[in-house]
Amino acid sequence: GPDTDVAGADGYVTKLSGDADCQAGQGFCDAVKIDFPDPFPTEATELANFYAAYRCHPSLRGPYRLLCLEWQVPPNRGWNVTLDFRGQTNCPTGQGLLADLVSSYYAVIGYEASPEWLSASENPKFSAVPYTPAAAQSSDCPNCRPSDLGQYVNDGVEEGQVVQVKVGEEERIELYARDRNLDDAVDILPREDPGLPNGASLQPALPGVAETAHNYDCDSTFPCPRPHIYRRVLFFRPQATQVNKNYTVCFYTQSYARRGSYAYEAGSRGSRPRAEVGPEWPSVWTDRCITVRVQPPMSGFVCNGGKCGPSDLERGDEQFTAGSSECSTELEFTVTDFNPVGAGEAKYTIFISKDPENPGPEGMTLDLTDPGQAQQSYKVVWTPQVGLDDKRDGYRTCLIAHDEFFMSTQRLCFNAVVRKCKYCMSEGETLEGVGRRFGVDWLQIYLGNPHLTDPDNILPHHRLINLGVLYTVRAGDYLELLSQRFFQAASELQRLNIDVDPDGGIRAGMQMCVMPPVCSVDCLYGTDCYVY
């Protein structure tokens, strides 16, 4: 018929009506043009193109570039349109204006949004409405109005993210979503397949819905109201039996009416499983799948800035000085978790314990001196008691670097021996008393310690003294020969050197403490000396 709908080049609809006899410039010819307002201003489209090209999340570019901007669907699920228009009806030429026809057009541009995931990189950084105050200007986009959405969702996990968790520590994994329809709320739900790891829980717990993480207040900067942000949190505290395991966990979003009712079926309003969509779908509309990895520890001792190797773990003899604790030998050991993790991810705290099978001598202490999570330092202290802690073969001592659950260990061992020919004097102790303890003349000790300036006043920093001298056994030496050479009874040499065999056997290369007498030697003819 004479009425025709014509799609305008700019997206609006032109309605033409008239009769068959209508001729140009005369007759009853009416024309009404209706321009539907675009919810997104021209500036918004230009901004989206700019932002998508440089700063938008990769999955939000191309046809989804408007998701890079902050906008929302008004209440009642769309934009209300009211148009008043006037039509003029002209009589034939010369008859003047016949009538003015005034009418109105009412419409709703409906939009049913899908719920969207939000994270640090998947959230609009600018509003779709330009904003020009100097305080809000950006050098990249002078007329852009920054969005504040990111500050509320920075902790949200992203698609495909690998979350490293530690045994015994509760991990908090946050998921954020929203629906741009102001009438809708969003629930965040786990997929039954593959489900949640054993021991994991959700907050709010099912069947409760996701909680409101942020409800925007009205202000002069952003339009009000704005879509609420919803959150559900996955809590997971792994057990030692779950170490080194990877768990895939998938969540989907589901909108529901916060007020009013749905315009469409609820079943079509959730996120889409990745297996059912192609790569062209933006990640904010697909299932959110993450990998939860229970990282293992790698306990170890620190040697030269790295992990101790096999040759570093058997340290041989470690000498400790007898006498006062003021001269105690301190061995320091540092341990850490050598398992490489990503930036910002925490490591296990590593401890040191004594090996129950090789705990070392009684009285040896193991003290934490520098606590910390990245690494910890311990010191081993032992003050042997003269005549009590001497042991022929020393004390096999092993330390174990381990995490809290002993999932990873490293053992370091040494042999604790009493230092020969050294003694630490206690406060108030005299050289005469030391001489009586070891059965020698005090003058002999005094002459063997040239750093002592006054035998009656031993300064605190001079309390570590020599009891004799160290002699390295040569090939062909035997105990009786050394007894004659150093004017000491063989039994006295065995008392000072407990590593001498009970039958008096010695071996080349071993060190022996000898205390040659000074005041009790009578030398005849120069070199013919005897002990009396």
Short mmCIF file of C-alpha atoms in Angstrom, two decimals:
data_model
loop_
_atom_site.label_atom_id
_atom_site.label_comp_id
_atom_site.label_asym_id
_atom_site.label_seq_id
_atom_site.Cartn_x
_atom_site.Cartn_y
_atom_site.Cartn_z
CA GLY A 1 0.00 0.00 0.00
CA PRO A 2 0.97 3.62 0.18
CA ASP A 3 2.48 3.22 3.68
CA THR A 4 6.13 2.14 3.61
CA ASP A 5 8.77 1.49 6.31
CA VAL A 6 12.19 2.58 5.24
CA ALA A 7 15.39 1.83 7.23
CA GLY A 8 17.36 5.02 7.40
CA ALA A 9 21.05 5.09 6.64
CA ASP A 10 21.82 6.33 10.15
CA GLY A 11 19.87 3.62 11.93
CA TYR A 12 16.61 5.47 12.45
CA VAL A 13 13.27 4.59 10.88
CA THR A 14 11.47 6.87 8.46
CA LYS A 15 7.70 6.53 8.14
CA LEU A 16 6.14 7.69 4.93
CA SER A 17 2.37 7.91 4.39
CA GLY A 18 0.17 9.42 1.69
CA ASP A 19 -2.26 8.57 -1.09
CA ALA A 20 -1.71 7.46 -4.63
CA ASP A 21 -2.68 10.85 -6.05
CA CYS A 22 -0.14 12.75 -4.03
CA GLN A 23 2.02 14.97 -6.16
CA ALA A 24 5.04 16.91 -5.16
CA GLY A 25 4.16 20.26 -3.64
CA GLN A 26 0.45 19.68 -3.41
CA GLY A 27 -2.19 17.34 -2.10
CA PHE A 28 -2.21 15.72 1.32
CA CYS A 29 1.37 14.46 1.76
CA ASP A 30 2.62 13.78 5.33
CA ALA A 31 6.16 12.85 6.34
CA VAL A 32 7.28 11.94 9.83
CA LYS A 33 10.92 11.21 10.67
CA ILE A 34 11.72 9.52 14.02
CA ASP A 35 15.36 9.51 15.20
CA PHE A 36 15.93 6.93 17.97
CA PRO A 37 18.55 8.19 20.45
CA ASP A 38 21.73 6.12 20.63
CA PRO A 39 22.40 4.92 24.23
CA PHE A 40 26.10 5.37 23.50
CA PRO A 41 27.10 8.87 22.36
CA THR A 42 29.35 9.27 19.37
CA GLU A 43 32.13 10.25 21.76
CA ALA A 44 31.72 6.94 23.60
CA THR A 45 32.20 4.93 20.43
CA GLU A 46 35.31 6.93 19.58
CA LEU A 47 36.60 6.46 23.11
CA ALA A 48 35.91 2.73 22.96
CA ASN A 49 37.85 2.47 19.71
CA PHE A 50 40.77 4.33 21.25
CA TYR A 51 40.70 2.42 24.50
CA ALA A 52 40.22 -0.98 22.88
CA ALA A 53 43.20 -0.41 20.64
CA TYR A 54 45.60 0.51 23.44
CA ARG A 55 44.39 -0.44 26.89
CA CYS A 56 41.49 -2.83 26.70
CA HIS A 57 41.73 -6.46 27.75
CA PRO A 58 42.44 -8.49 24.57
CA SER A 59 39.17 -10.40 24.77
CA LEU A 60 37.17 -7.15 24.85
CA ARG A 61 38.39 -5.72 21.59
CA GLY A 62 36.73 -5.75 18.21
CA PRO A 63 32.93 -6.10 18.35
CA TYR A 64 33.02 -6.09 22.18
CA ARG A 65 34.96 -2.87 22.56
CA LEU A 66 32.06 -1.09 24.26
CA LEU A 67 32.54 -3.50 27.19
CA CYS A 68 35.75 -1.56 27.80
CA LEU A 69 33.67 1.39 28.98
CA GLU A 70 31.55 1.99 32.05
CA TRP A 71 27.82 2.17 31.27
CA GLN A 72 24.65 0.58 32.58
CA VAL A 73 21.12 -0.27 31.50
CA PRO A 74 18.60 1.93 33.34
CA PRO A 75 15.81 0.47 35.48
CA ASN A 76 12.94 -1.25 33.66
CA ARG A 77 15.48 -2.98 31.43
CA GLY A 78 16.07 -0.30 28.85
CA TRP A 79 16.17 3.31 27.82
CA ASN A 80 12.80 5.09 27.72
CA VAL A 81 12.16 7.16 24.62
CA THR A 82 9.48 9.85 24.36
CA LEU A 83 9.27 11.85 21.12
CA ASP A 84 6.88 14.69 20.42
CA PHE A 85 6.45 15.50 16.77
CA ARG A 86 4.36 17.88 14.68
CA GLY A 87 3.02 17.13 11.25
CA GLN A 88 1.82 19.85 8.86
CA THR A 89 -1.03 19.14 6.46
CA ASN A 90 -1.20 21.58 3.58
CA CYS A 91 -4.20 22.33 1.38
CA PRO A 92 -3.84 22.78 -2.37
CA THR A 93 -1.91 25.82 -3.46
CA GLY A 94 -3.44 29.07 -2.35
CA GLN A 95 -5.67 27.67 0.36
CA GLY A 96 -3.17 28.11 3.26
CA LEU A 97 -2.58 26.00 6.36
CA LEU A 98 -5.34 23.59 7.14
CA ALA A 99 -4.25 21.99 10.45
CA ASP A 100 -1.34 21.17 12.77
CA LEU A 101 -1.26 17.58 14.03
CA VAL A 102 0.68 17.04 17.28
CA SER A 103 1.43 13.53 18.50
CA SER A 104 3.87 11.66 20.72
CA TYR A 105 5.89 8.47 20.29
CA TYR A 106 6.71 6.27 23.29
CA ALA A 107 9.23 3.42 23.15
CA VAL A 108 11.76 1.47 25.18
CA ILE A 109 15.11 0.48 23.75
CA GLY A 110 15.45 -2.76 25.64
CA TYR A 111 18.74 -4.39 26.49
CA GLU A 112 19.20 -7.61 28.42
CA ALA A 113 22.83 -7.79 29.55
CA SER A 114 24.78 -10.93 30.30
CA PRO A 115 26.62 -10.96 33.63
CA GLU A 116 30.28 -10.06 33.40
CA TRP A 117 33.33 -11.17 35.37
CA LEU A 118 35.47 -8.42 36.86
CA SER A 119 39.18 -8.45 37.66
CA ALA A 120 42.13 -6.09 37.69
CA SER A 121 42.51 -6.19 33.90
CA GLU A 122 38.88 -6.91 33.01
CA ASN A 123 37.06 -3.79 34.08
CA PRO A 124 36.24 -0.50 32.38
CA LYS A 125 38.82 2.19 33.03
CA PHE A 126 36.75 5.07 31.62
CA SER A 127 33.12 6.08 31.58
CA ALA A 128 31.18 6.11 28.31
CA VAL A 129 30.18 9.72 29.03
CA PRO A 130 32.92 12.27 28.27
CA TYR A 131 34.19 14.33 31.15
CA THR A 132 36.31 17.44 30.75
CA PRO A 133 37.37 18.96 34.13
CA ALA A 134 41.12 19.44 34.25
CA ALA A 135 41.45 17.40 37.43
CA ALA A 136 40.18 14.31 35.66
CA GLN A 137 42.00 14.73 32.38
CA SER A 138 44.40 12.08 31.14
CA SER A 139 47.31 12.73 28.82
CA ASP A 140 46.23 9.74 26.74
CA CYS A 141 42.61 10.78 26.52
CA PRO A 142 42.03 14.40 27.58
CA ASN A 143 38.23 14.18 27.58
CA CYS A 144 37.98 10.80 29.29
CA ARG A 145 36.35 10.39 32.66
CA PRO A 146 38.25 7.71 34.65
CA SER A 147 36.21 4.95 36.23
CA ASP A 148 36.72 3.93 39.85
CA LEU A 149 35.56 0.36 39.27
CA GLY A 150 39.04 -1.18 39.34
CA GLN A 151 39.71 -0.40 43.00
CA TYR A 152 36.89 -2.73 44.05
CA VAL A 153 37.82 -5.75 41.92
CA ASN A 154 41.64 -5.78 41.85
CA ASP A 155 41.69 -9.03 43.83
CA GLY A 156 39.41 -10.85 41.41
CA VAL A 157 40.95 -13.88 39.70
CA GLU A 158 41.29 -13.87 35.94
CA GLU A 159 40.50 -16.55 33.41
CA GLY A 160 43.18 -19.25 33.35
CA GLN A 161 45.00 -17.85 36.38
CA VAL A 162 47.20 -20.24 38.34
CA VAL A 163 46.82 -19.71 42.07
CA GLN A 164 49.70 -21.06 44.17
CA VAL A 165 48.62 -22.26 47.61
CA LYS A 166 50.60 -23.68 50.52
CA VAL A 167 49.86 -26.63 52.74
CA GLY A 168 48.47 -25.56 56.10
CA GLU A 169 47.71 -21.98 55.07
CA GLU A 170 44.24 -20.83 54.11
CA GLU A 171 44.09 -19.22 50.68
CA ARG A 172 41.40 -16.70 49.81
CA ILE A 173 40.41 -16.71 46.13
CA GLU A 174 37.95 -13.95 45.22
CA LEU A 175 35.58 -13.87 42.25
CA TYR A 176 33.70 -10.72 41.22
CA ALA A 177 30.87 -10.24 38.75
CA ARG A 178 28.07 -7.83 37.91
CA ASP A 179 25.18 -7.32 35.50
CA ARG A 180 24.89 -4.00 33.71
CA ASN A 181 21.12 -4.20 34.06
CA LEU A 182 20.33 -2.22 37.19
CA ASP A 183 17.35 -4.50 37.74
CA ASP A 184 19.49 -7.63 38.04
CA ALA A 185 21.70 -9.22 40.65
CA VAL A 186 24.33 -11.87 39.96
CA ASP A 187 25.07 -15.19 41.59
CA ILE A 188 28.46 -16.92 41.25
CA LEU A 189 28.31 -20.71 41.27
CA PRO A 190 30.82 -23.56 40.89
CA ARG A 191 30.48 -26.10 38.12
CA GLU A 192 29.80 -29.59 39.46
CA ASP A 193 32.37 -30.93 37.03
CA PRO A 194 35.20 -30.70 38.04
CA GLY A 195 33.86 -29.43 41.39
CA LEU A 196 35.86 -28.05 44.31
CA PRO A 197 39.06 -29.50 45.85
CA ASN A 198 38.59 -31.61 48.95
CA GLY A 199 38.49 -29.34 51.97
CA ALA A 200 37.57 -26.20 50.01
CA SER A 201 34.59 -24.06 50.98
CA LEU A 202 32.65 -21.12 49.60
CA GLN A 203 31.63 -17.90 51.30
CA PRO A 204 28.74 -17.25 51.22
CA ALA A 205 28.10 -20.96 51.48
CA LEU A 206 25.71 -22.65 49.06
CA PRO A 207 22.78 -22.53 48.57
CA GLY A 208 23.16 -18.86 49.52
CA VAL A 209 23.71 -16.36 46.73
CA ALA A 210 26.82 -14.30 46.16
CA GLU A 211 27.22 -11.33 48.49
CA THR A 212 27.15 -7.69 47.49
CA ALA A 213 30.78 -6.58 47.44
CA HIS A 214 30.06 -2.94 46.66
CA ASN A 215 26.91 -0.85 46.37
CA TYR A 216 27.72 2.49 44.81
CA ASP A 217 26.65 5.67 46.48
CA CYS A 218 25.38 8.57 44.47
CA ASP A 219 27.82 11.38 43.86
CA SER A 220 28.38 14.22 41.46
CA THR A 221 30.97 12.40 39.38
CA PHE A 222 29.16 9.28 38.22
CA PRO A 223 25.50 8.70 37.37
CA CYS A 224 23.45 7.00 40.01
CA PRO A 225 22.48 4.30 40.55
CA ARG A 226 25.20 2.00 39.19
CA PRO A 227 25.29 -1.80 38.92
CA HIS A 228 26.15 -3.58 42.14
CA ILE A 229 29.30 -5.71 42.31
CA TYR A 230 28.86 -9.26 43.62
CA ARG A 231 31.47 -11.54 45.12
CA ARG A 232 31.93 -15.12 46.18
CA VAL A 233 35.11 -16.31 47.88
CA LEU A 234 36.72 -19.73 47.63
CA PHE A 235 38.63 -20.70 50.79
CA PHE A 236 41.10 -23.55 50.61
CA ARG A 237 43.53 -24.85 53.25
CA PRO A 238 45.39 -27.79 51.64
CA GLN A 239 46.54 -30.80 53.61
CA ALA A 240 49.98 -32.41 53.30
CA THR A 241 48.44 -35.24 51.25
CA GLN A 242 47.45 -32.68 48.58
CA VAL A 243 50.92 -31.28 47.98
CA ASN A 244 52.09 -31.07 44.36
CA LYS A 245 48.54 -31.48 43.03
CA ASN A 246 46.78 -29.24 40.54
CA TYR A 247 43.03 -28.62 40.82
CA THR A 248 40.95 -27.09 38.02
CA VAL A 249 37.99 -25.15 39.39
CA CYS A 250 35.33 -23.55 37.17
CA PHE A 251 32.65 -21.02 38.07
CA TYR A 252 29.74 -19.56 36.15
CA THR A 253 27.55 -16.52 36.70
CA GLN A 254 23.77 -16.43 36.80
CA SER A 255 21.64 -13.29 36.81
CA TYR A 256 18.39 -13.05 38.70
CA ALA A 257 15.89 -10.26 39.14
CA ARG A 258 16.85 -7.91 41.93
CA ARG A 259 13.61 -6.11 41.29
CA GLY A 260 10.88 -6.51 38.69
CA SER A 261 10.97 -9.61 36.52
CA TYR A 262 12.99 -11.09 33.71
CA ALA A 263 12.32 -10.09 30.16
CA TYR A 264 13.93 -13.33 29.04
CA GLU A 265 14.39 -16.81 30.44
CA ALA A 266 16.84 -17.00 33.30
CA GLY A 267 18.54 -20.05 31.81
CA SER A 268 19.91 -18.00 28.96
CA ARG A 269 21.38 -15.39 31.24
CA GLY A 270 24.39 -17.22 32.70
CA SER A 271 27.97 -17.40 31.55
CA ARG A 272 28.76 -19.79 28.75
CA PRO A 273 30.93 -22.91 29.21
CA ARG A 274 34.12 -22.50 27.26
CA ALA A 275 33.58 -25.80 25.47
CA GLU A 276 30.36 -24.45 23.92
CA VAL A 277 31.69 -21.17 22.56
CA GLY A 278 34.34 -20.17 20.11
CA PRO A 279 37.39 -18.01 20.72
CA GLU A 280 35.46 -14.94 19.57
CA TRP A 281 33.55 -14.74 22.85
CA PRO A 282 35.03 -12.33 25.42
CA SER A 283 36.35 -14.04 28.55
CA VAL A 284 34.06 -11.93 30.75
CA TRP A 285 31.09 -13.90 29.34
CA THR A 286 32.49 -17.42 29.59
CA ASP A 287 33.01 -19.77 32.50
CA ARG A 288 35.83 -18.66 34.78
CA CYS A 289 38.25 -21.57 35.16
CA ILE A 290 41.36 -21.33 37.29
CA THR A 291 44.05 -23.76 38.39
CA VAL A 292 44.79 -24.12 42.08
CA ARG A 293 48.25 -25.58 42.55
CA VAL A 294 49.38 -26.87 45.93
CA GLN A 295 53.03 -25.93 45.74
CA PRO A 296 55.63 -28.16 47.41
CA PRO A 297 58.42 -26.83 49.62
CA MET A 298 62.09 -27.30 48.82
CA SER A 299 63.78 -27.14 52.20
CA GLY A 300 67.51 -26.54 52.26
CA PHE A 301 70.54 -25.04 53.96
CA VAL A 302 72.06 -21.91 52.41
CA CYS A 303 75.67 -22.15 51.24
CA ASN A 304 77.31 -19.26 49.40
CA GLY A 305 73.94 -17.77 48.47
CA GLY A 306 72.55 -21.02 47.07
CA LYS A 307 71.42 -24.41 48.22
CA CYS A 308 74.07 -26.55 49.88
CA GLY A 309 75.32 -29.39 47.74
CA PRO A 310 76.34 -32.89 48.85
CA SER A 311 79.90 -31.84 49.67
CA ASP A 312 78.59 -29.06 51.91
CA LEU A 313 76.36 -31.34 53.94
CA GLU A 314 79.21 -33.34 55.51
CA ARG A 315 81.28 -30.71 57.26
CA GLY A 316 83.72 -32.92 59.13
CA ASP A 317 85.05 -31.84 62.54
CA GLU A 318 83.75 -28.69 64.21
CA GLN A 319 85.79 -27.71 67.27
CA PHE A 320 84.27 -26.36 70.47
CA THR A 321 86.26 -24.76 73.32
CA ALA A 322 86.02 -26.14 76.86
CA GLY A 323 85.70 -23.97 79.94
CA SER A 324 83.59 -20.87 80.31
CA SER A 325 80.62 -20.21 78.04
CA GLU A 326 82.09 -16.76 77.30
CA CYS A 327 84.29 -18.40 74.68
CA SER A 328 81.62 -20.76 73.34
CA THR A 329 81.90 -21.69 69.71
CA GLU A 330 78.81 -20.67 67.71
CA LEU A 331 77.98 -22.23 64.39
CA GLU A 332 75.41 -20.37 62.31
CA PHE A 333 73.15 -22.01 59.75
CA THR A 334 70.57 -20.40 57.45
CA VAL A 335 67.70 -22.26 55.82
CA THR A 336 65.09 -21.28 53.24
CA ASP A 337 62.56 -22.63 50.77
CA PHE A 338 64.36 -22.94 47.45
CA ASN A 339 61.21 -23.75 45.47
CA PRO A 340 60.87 -21.01 42.81
CA VAL A 341 57.53 -19.19 42.95
CA GLY A 342 56.11 -16.23 41.11
CA ALA A 343 56.46 -12.64 42.18
CA GLY A 344 54.38 -11.83 45.21
CA GLU A 345 53.79 -15.48 46.08
CA ALA A 346 54.83 -16.60 49.52
CA LYS A 347 57.22 -19.43 50.28
CA TYR A 348 57.14 -21.93 53.09
CA THR A 349 58.84 -21.10 56.36
CA ILE A 350 61.71 -23.54 56.89
CA PHE A 351 62.91 -24.64 60.31
CA ILE A 352 65.93 -26.53 61.72
CA SER A 353 65.62 -29.42 64.14
CA LYS A 354 68.13 -31.86 65.61
CA ASP A 355 68.20 -35.31 64.09
CA PRO A 356 66.91 -37.65 66.82
CA GLU A 357 69.36 -40.32 65.70
CA ASN A 358 72.37 -37.98 65.84
CA PRO A 359 71.49 -35.17 68.26
CA GLY A 360 75.04 -34.25 69.22
CA PRO A 361 76.44 -33.92 72.76
CA GLU A 362 74.31 -33.19 75.78
CA GLY A 363 74.11 -29.49 76.46
CA MET A 364 74.40 -28.45 72.81
CA THR A 365 71.69 -25.89 72.02
CA LEU A 366 70.01 -24.91 68.78
CA ASP A 367 68.58 -21.38 68.86
CA LEU A 368 66.62 -19.34 66.32
CA THR A 369 68.46 -16.04 65.90
CA ASP A 370 66.89 -14.42 62.83
CA PRO A 371 63.26 -15.41 62.27
CA GLY A 372 61.58 -14.69 58.98
CA GLN A 373 59.50 -16.23 56.24
CA ALA A 374 61.94 -15.90 53.36
CA GLN A 375 64.75 -17.48 55.37
CA GLN A 376 65.66 -18.18 58.99
CA SER A 377 68.99 -18.36 60.79
CA TYR A 378 69.91 -20.60 63.71
CA LYS A 379 73.04 -20.95 65.82
CA VAL A 380 74.47 -24.06 67.43
CA VAL A 381 76.23 -23.46 70.76
CA TRP A 382 78.12 -25.94 72.92
CA THR A 383 80.49 -25.39 75.85
CA PRO A 384 82.26 -28.70 76.66
CA GLN A 385 83.11 -29.43 80.28
CA VAL A 386 86.72 -30.33 80.98
CA GLY A 387 87.12 -34.03 81.67
CA LEU A 388 83.44 -34.80 81.09
CA ASP A 389 82.73 -34.15 77.42
CA ASP A 390 85.93 -35.53 75.97
CA LYS A 391 85.09 -38.31 73.54
CA ARG A 392 87.48 -40.22 71.40
CA ASP A 393 85.55 -39.96 68.14
CA GLY A 394 83.66 -36.75 68.90
CA TYR A 395 79.89 -36.42 68.68
CA ARG A 396 78.13 -37.07 65.40
CA THR A 397 75.66 -34.17 65.09
CA CYS A 398 73.03 -33.83 62.35
CA LEU A 399 70.60 -30.99 61.71
CA ILE A 400 67.47 -31.26 59.56
CA ALA A 401 66.06 -28.40 57.49
CA HIS A 402 62.34 -28.95 57.08
CA ASP A 403 58.97 -27.32 56.58
CA GLU A 404 56.26 -27.47 59.20
CA PHE A 405 54.93 -30.77 57.88
CA PHE A 406 58.29 -32.42 57.00
CA MET A 407 57.22 -32.72 53.36
CA SER A 408 60.72 -31.74 52.26
CA THR A 409 63.93 -32.17 54.27
CA GLN A 410 67.68 -31.76 53.94
CA ARG A 411 70.20 -33.13 56.45
CA LEU A 412 73.53 -31.48 57.35
CA CYS A 413 76.02 -33.26 59.65
CA PHE A 414 79.27 -32.48 61.41
CA ASN A 415 81.41 -34.02 64.14
CA ALA A 416 81.51 -31.98 67.36
CA VAL A 417 84.92 -32.34 69.03
CA VAL A 418 86.56 -30.64 71.99
CA ARG A 419 89.22 -28.23 70.84
CA LYS A 420 92.69 -29.33 71.84
CA CYS A 421 95.14 -27.19 73.79
CA LYS A 422 92.61 -24.41 74.39
CA TYR A 423 90.72 -23.42 77.51
CA CYS A 424 88.37 -20.54 78.37
CA MET A 425 88.90 -19.11 81.84
CA SER A 426 85.88 -18.12 83.89
CA GLU A 427 85.57 -14.73 85.56
CA GLY A 428 87.67 -14.76 88.75
CA GLU A 429 89.58 -17.91 87.76
CA THR A 430 93.38 -17.72 88.14
CA LEU A 431 96.27 -19.30 86.27
CA GLU A 432 97.19 -21.17 89.44
CA GLY A 433 93.72 -22.72 89.53
CA VAL A 434 93.97 -23.67 85.85
CA GLY A 435 97.36 -25.25 86.51
CA ARG A 436 95.94 -27.38 89.31
CA ARG A 437 93.04 -28.44 87.05
CA PHE A 438 95.39 -29.71 84.37
CA GLY A 439 98.28 -30.84 86.63
CA VAL A 440 100.86 -28.33 85.38
CA ASP A 441 102.68 -25.37 86.88
CA TRP A 442 100.87 -22.08 86.37
CA LEU A 443 104.10 -20.49 85.16
CA GLN A 444 104.22 -23.00 82.37
CA ILE A 445 100.77 -21.81 81.20
CA TYR A 446 101.79 -18.20 81.61
CA LEU A 447 104.89 -18.63 79.46
CA GLY A 448 102.81 -20.36 76.79
CA ASN A 449 100.49 -17.33 76.46
CA PRO A 450 102.58 -14.29 75.55
CA HIS A 451 99.40 -12.19 75.19
CA LEU A 452 98.95 -12.28 78.98
CA THR A 453 100.67 -9.21 80.39
CA ASP A 454 99.79 -9.71 84.06
CA PRO A 455 99.30 -13.27 85.41
CA ASP A 456 97.35 -11.89 88.35
CA ASN A 457 94.93 -9.84 86.23
CA ILE A 458 93.51 -11.72 83.25
CA LEU A 459 91.51 -9.30 81.10
CA PRO A 460 88.10 -10.47 79.77
CA HIS A 461 89.29 -10.53 76.15
CA HIS A 462 92.34 -12.63 77.16
CA ARG A 463 90.47 -15.50 78.82
CA LEU A 464 90.96 -17.87 75.91
CA ILE A 465 94.37 -19.37 76.69
CA ASN A 466 96.73 -22.02 75.39
CA LEU A 467 97.29 -25.09 77.51
CA GLY A 468 100.11 -26.26 75.35
CA VAL A 469 101.11 -26.50 71.74
CA LEU A 470 99.81 -28.59 68.85
CA TYR A 471 102.16 -31.11 67.35
CA THR A 472 101.47 -32.87 64.04
CA VAL A 473 102.48 -36.51 64.24
CA ARG A 474 105.09 -37.52 61.68
CA ALA A 475 105.72 -40.87 60.07
CA GLY A 476 107.73 -43.04 62.45
CA ASP A 477 106.50 -41.32 65.61
CA TYR A 478 105.13 -43.40 68.43
CA LEU A 479 103.77 -42.48 71.85
CA GLU A 480 106.87 -43.40 73.87
CA LEU A 481 109.05 -41.41 71.51
CA LEU A 482 106.88 -38.31 71.93
CA SER A 483 106.84 -38.83 75.69
CA GLN A 484 110.64 -38.64 75.69
CA ARG A 485 110.73 -35.74 73.23
CA PHE A 486 108.32 -33.54 75.15
CA PHE A 487 109.15 -34.71 78.70
CA GLN A 488 105.59 -35.88 79.33
CA ALA A 489 104.44 -39.22 80.59
CA ALA A 490 102.63 -41.32 78.01
CA SER A 491 99.58 -41.46 80.27
CA GLU A 492 99.51 -37.65 80.39
CA LEU A 493 99.64 -37.46 76.59
CA GLN A 494 96.74 -39.90 76.39
CA ARG A 495 94.76 -37.80 78.88
CA LEU A 496 95.27 -34.65 76.80
CA ASN A 497 94.56 -36.46 73.52
CA ILE A 498 91.59 -38.76 73.86
CA ASP A 499 91.83 -39.74 70.19
CA VAL A 500 95.02 -41.70 70.96
CA ASP A 501 94.25 -45.41 70.85
CA PRO A 502 93.96 -47.14 74.21
CA ASP A 503 97.06 -49.18 73.32
CA GLY A 504 98.97 -45.96 72.56
CA GLY A 505 98.67 -46.12 68.80
CA ILE A 506 98.96 -42.84 66.90
CA ARG A 507 98.92 -42.11 63.18
CA ALA A 508 100.80 -39.72 60.94
CA GLY A 509 98.95 -36.44 60.33
CA MET A 510 96.98 -36.38 63.58
CA GLN A 511 97.41 -33.38 65.84
CA MET A 512 98.33 -33.84 69.47
CA CYS A 513 98.35 -31.38 72.30
CA VAL A 514 101.66 -31.47 74.14
CA MET A 515 102.56 -29.56 77.29
CA PRO A 516 106.34 -29.59 77.58
CA PRO A 517 107.33 -28.79 81.18
CA VAL A 518 109.16 -25.55 81.68
CA CYS A 519 109.93 -25.44 85.40
CA SER A 520 110.29 -29.18 86.04
CA VAL A 521 112.97 -30.00 83.47
CA ASP A 522 116.62 -30.37 84.40
CA CYS A 523 118.92 -30.02 81.40
CA LEU A 524 122.50 -31.25 81.70
CA TYR A 525 125.19 -30.55 79.16
CA GLY A 526 122.90 -28.23 77.19
CA THR A 527 120.50 -30.62 75.47
CA ASP A 528 120.38 -33.61 77.84
CA CYS A 529 117.06 -32.82 79.58
CA TYR A 530 115.05 -34.89 82.01
CA VAL A 531 111.76 -34.52 83.82
CA TYR A 532 112.07 -34.68 87.62
#
